Tab-separated table of C-alpha atoms in Angstrom:
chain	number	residue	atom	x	y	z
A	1	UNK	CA	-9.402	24.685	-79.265
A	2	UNK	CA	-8.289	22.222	-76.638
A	3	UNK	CA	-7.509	24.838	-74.100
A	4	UNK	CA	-10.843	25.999	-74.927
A	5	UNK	CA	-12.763	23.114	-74.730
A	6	UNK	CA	-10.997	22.375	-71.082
A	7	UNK	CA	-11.547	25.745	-69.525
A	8	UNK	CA	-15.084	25.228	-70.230
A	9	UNK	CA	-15.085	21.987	-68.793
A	10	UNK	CA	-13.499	22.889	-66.089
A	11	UNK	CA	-16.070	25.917	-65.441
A	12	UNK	CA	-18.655	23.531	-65.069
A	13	UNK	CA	-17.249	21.412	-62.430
A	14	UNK	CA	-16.333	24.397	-60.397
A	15	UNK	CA	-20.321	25.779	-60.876
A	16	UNK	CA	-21.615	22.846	-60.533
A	17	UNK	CA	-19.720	22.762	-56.884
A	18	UNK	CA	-17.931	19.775	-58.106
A	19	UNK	CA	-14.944	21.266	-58.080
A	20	UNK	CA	-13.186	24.233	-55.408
A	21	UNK	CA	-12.415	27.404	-57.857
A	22	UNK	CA	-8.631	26.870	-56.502
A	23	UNK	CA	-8.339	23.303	-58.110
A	24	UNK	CA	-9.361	24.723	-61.456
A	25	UNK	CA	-5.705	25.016	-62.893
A	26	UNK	CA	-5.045	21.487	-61.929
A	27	UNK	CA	-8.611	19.972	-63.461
A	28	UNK	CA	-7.688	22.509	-66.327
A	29	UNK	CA	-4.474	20.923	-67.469
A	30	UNK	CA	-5.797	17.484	-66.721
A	31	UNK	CA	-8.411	17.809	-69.404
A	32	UNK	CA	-6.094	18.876	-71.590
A	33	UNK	CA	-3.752	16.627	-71.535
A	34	UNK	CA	-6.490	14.078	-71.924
A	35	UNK	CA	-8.174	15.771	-74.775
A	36	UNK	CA	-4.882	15.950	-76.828
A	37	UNK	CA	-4.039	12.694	-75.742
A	38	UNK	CA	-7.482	11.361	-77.605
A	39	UNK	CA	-7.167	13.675	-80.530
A	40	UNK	CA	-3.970	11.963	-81.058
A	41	UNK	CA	-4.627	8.083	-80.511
A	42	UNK	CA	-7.952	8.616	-82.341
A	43	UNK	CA	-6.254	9.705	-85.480
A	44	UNK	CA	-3.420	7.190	-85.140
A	45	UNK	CA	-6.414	4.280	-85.086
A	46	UNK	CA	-8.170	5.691	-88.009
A	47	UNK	CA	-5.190	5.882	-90.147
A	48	UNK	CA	-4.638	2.289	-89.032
A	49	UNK	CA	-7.651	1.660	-90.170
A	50	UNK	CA	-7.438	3.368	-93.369
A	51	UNK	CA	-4.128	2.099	-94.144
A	52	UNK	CA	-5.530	-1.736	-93.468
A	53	UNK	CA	-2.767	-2.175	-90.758
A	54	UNK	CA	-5.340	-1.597	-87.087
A	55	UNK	CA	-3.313	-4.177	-85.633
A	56	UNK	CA	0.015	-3.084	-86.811
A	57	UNK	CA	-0.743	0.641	-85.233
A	58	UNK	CA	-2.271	-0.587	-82.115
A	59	UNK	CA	0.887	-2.559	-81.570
A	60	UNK	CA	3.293	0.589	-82.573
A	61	UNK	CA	1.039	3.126	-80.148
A	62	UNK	CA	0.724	0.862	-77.229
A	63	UNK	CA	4.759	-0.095	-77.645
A	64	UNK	CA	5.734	3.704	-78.464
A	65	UNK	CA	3.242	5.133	-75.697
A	66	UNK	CA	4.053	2.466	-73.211
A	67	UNK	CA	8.055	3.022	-73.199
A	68	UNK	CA	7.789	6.765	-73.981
A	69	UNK	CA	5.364	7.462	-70.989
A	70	UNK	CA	8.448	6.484	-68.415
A	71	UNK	CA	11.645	7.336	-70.901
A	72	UNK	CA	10.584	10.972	-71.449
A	73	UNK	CA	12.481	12.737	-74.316
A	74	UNK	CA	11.735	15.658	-76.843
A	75	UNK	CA	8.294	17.606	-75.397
A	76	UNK	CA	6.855	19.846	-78.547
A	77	UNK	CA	5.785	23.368	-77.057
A	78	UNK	CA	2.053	23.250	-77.961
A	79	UNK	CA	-0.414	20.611	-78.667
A	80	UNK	CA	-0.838	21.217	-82.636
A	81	UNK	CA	3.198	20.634	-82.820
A	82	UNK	CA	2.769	17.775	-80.890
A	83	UNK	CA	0.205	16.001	-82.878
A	84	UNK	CA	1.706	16.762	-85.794
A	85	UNK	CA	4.959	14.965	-84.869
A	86	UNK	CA	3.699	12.218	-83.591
A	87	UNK	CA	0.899	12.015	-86.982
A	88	UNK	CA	4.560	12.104	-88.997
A	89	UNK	CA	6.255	9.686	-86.732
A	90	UNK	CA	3.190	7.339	-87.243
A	91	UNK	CA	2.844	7.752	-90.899
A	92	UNK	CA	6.430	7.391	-91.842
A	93	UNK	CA	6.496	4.767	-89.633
A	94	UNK	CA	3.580	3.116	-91.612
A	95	UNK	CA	5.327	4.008	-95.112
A	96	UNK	CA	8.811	3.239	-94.154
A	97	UNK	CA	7.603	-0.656	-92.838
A	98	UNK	CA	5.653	-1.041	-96.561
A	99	UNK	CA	8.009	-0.033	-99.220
A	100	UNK	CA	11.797	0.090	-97.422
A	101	UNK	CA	13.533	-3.201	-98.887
A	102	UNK	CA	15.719	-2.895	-95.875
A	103	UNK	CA	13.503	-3.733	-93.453
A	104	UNK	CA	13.166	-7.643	-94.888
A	105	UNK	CA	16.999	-8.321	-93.415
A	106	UNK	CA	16.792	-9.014	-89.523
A	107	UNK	CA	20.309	-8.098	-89.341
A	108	UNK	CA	19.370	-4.528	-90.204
A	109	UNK	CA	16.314	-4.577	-87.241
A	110	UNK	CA	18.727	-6.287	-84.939
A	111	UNK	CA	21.349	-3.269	-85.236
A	112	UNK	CA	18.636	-0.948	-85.026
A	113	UNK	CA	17.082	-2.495	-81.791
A	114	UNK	CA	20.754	-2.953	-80.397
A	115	UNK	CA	21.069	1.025	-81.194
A	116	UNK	CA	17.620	2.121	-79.593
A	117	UNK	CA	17.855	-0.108	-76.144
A	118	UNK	CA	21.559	1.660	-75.429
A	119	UNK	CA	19.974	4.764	-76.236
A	120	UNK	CA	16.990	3.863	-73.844
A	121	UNK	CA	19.272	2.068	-71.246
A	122	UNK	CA	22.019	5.446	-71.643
A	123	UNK	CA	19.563	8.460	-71.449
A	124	UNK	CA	15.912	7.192	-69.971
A	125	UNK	CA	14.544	8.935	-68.075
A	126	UNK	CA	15.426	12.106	-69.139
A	127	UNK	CA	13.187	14.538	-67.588
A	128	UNK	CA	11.734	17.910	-68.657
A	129	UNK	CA	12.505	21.076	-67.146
A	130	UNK	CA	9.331	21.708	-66.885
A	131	UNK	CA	8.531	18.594	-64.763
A	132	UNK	CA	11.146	17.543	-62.214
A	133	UNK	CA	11.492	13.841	-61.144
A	134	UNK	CA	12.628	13.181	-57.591
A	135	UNK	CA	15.151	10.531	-56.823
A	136	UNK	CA	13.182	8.055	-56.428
A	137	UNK	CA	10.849	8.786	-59.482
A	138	UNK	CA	13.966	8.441	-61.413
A	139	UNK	CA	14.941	5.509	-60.360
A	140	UNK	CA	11.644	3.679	-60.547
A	141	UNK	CA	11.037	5.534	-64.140
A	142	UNK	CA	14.431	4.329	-65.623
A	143	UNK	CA	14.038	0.777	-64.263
A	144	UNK	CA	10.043	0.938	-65.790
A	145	UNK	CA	11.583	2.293	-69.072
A	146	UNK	CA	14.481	-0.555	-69.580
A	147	UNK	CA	11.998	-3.091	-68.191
A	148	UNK	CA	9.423	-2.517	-70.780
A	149	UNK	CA	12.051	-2.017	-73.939
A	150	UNK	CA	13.824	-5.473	-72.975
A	151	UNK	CA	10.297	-6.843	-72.905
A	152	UNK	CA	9.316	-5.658	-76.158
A	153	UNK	CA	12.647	-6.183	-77.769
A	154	UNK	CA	12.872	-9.537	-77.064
A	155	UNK	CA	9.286	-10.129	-78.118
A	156	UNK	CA	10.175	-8.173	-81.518
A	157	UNK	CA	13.355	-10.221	-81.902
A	158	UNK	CA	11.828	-13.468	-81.724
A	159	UNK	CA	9.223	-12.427	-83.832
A	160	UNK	CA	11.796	-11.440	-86.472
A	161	UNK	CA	12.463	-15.079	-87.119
A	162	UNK	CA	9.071	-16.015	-87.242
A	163	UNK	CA	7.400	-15.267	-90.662
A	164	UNK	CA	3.791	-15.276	-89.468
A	165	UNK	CA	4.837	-12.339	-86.998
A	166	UNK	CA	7.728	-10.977	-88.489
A	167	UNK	CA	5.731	-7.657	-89.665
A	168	UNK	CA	4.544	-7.078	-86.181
A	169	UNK	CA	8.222	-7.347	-84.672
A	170	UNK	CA	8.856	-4.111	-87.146
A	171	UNK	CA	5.762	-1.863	-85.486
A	172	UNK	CA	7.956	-2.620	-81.758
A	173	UNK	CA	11.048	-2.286	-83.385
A	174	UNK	CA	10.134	1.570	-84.630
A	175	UNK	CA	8.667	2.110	-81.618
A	176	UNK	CA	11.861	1.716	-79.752
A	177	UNK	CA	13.557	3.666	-82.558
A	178	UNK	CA	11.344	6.301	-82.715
A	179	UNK	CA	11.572	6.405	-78.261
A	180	UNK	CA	15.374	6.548	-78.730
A	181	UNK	CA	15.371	9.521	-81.284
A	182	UNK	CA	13.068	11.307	-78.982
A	183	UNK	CA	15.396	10.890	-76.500
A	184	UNK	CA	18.146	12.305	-78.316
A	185	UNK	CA	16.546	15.321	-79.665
A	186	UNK	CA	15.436	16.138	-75.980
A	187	UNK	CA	19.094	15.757	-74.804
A	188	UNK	CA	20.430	17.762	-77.719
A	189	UNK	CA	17.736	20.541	-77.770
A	190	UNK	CA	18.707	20.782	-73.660
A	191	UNK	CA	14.949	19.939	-72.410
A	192	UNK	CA	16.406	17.603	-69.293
A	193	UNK	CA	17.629	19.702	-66.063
């Protein structure tokens, strides 16, 4: 449906003259990217909504999306797999924060933040096959990637000894979870050249 829907587009442009005929491949995957890319944060917001938690959600997508953009990690092979991974990495995320007694000891989100940065700092970027990253655009990615998980882990670890924002902190310190495991199962499924 989305490669549909972006072929067509993409027809237009090119017979509307907006577009050369050879660009189409490039304008092709562009829309797609972008339509999946809305399919997914869409559903993500109206489940925050739903749930009650918009705020919580916005602050787990923009930390998880933010980090994950320049960390790279585990690519699913078509865009259904992908948003259903990242639905279940939202919603367990969501469940997990509400009803896991575990999560009300900092000691436990300080461990697991410790865990996720070294995985971040280790293995970010790690780049896919099917992309290549110069030197340079490994460099600047891996610095980007650390720079914004220290950022966000020291925001979530001060909030976890606040109580007004102490169930924010969680939504940034999943996010940097969730990042890290993606990282792993890229390494371990041998996506990275």
């Amino acid at each position: 449906m989305i490669k549909y829907c972006s072929q067509i587009m993409t027809k237009m442009l090119v017979k509307n003259n907006v577009i050369c005929a050879e660009e189409d491949r490039i304008y092709e995957y562009g829309f797609e990217t972008f339509l999946a890319s809305l399919i997914n944060i869409t559903t993500v917001l109206i489940i925050g909504v739903i749930s009650g938690r918009l705020i919580h959600t916005l602050l787990f997508l923009i930390s998880y999306s933010s980090v994950r953009q320049f960390s790279g990690g585990y690519h699913a092979k078509s865009h259904k797999r992908c948003f259903l991974i990242f639905l279940g990495i939202t919603l367990s995320t969501l469940i997990l924060i509400k009803h896991m007694v575990l999560f009300e000891s900092p000691l436990f989100l300080i461990i697991n933040l410790s865990i996720s940065l070294g995985i971040i700092f280790r293995l970010a970027p790690l780049e896919h096959c099917n992309n290549p990253l110069n030197k340079f655009e490994k460099t600047r990615y891996k610095h980007i990637a650390r720079g914004l998980s220290l950022a966000l882990g020291a925001v979530a670890l001060l909030g976890l000894f606040i109580p007004y924002v102490y169930q924010y902190s969680l939504y940034i310190v999943f996010a940097l979870l969730w990042v890290g495991i993606m990282l792993v199962l890229g390494k371990r499924k041998g996506e990275s050249k």
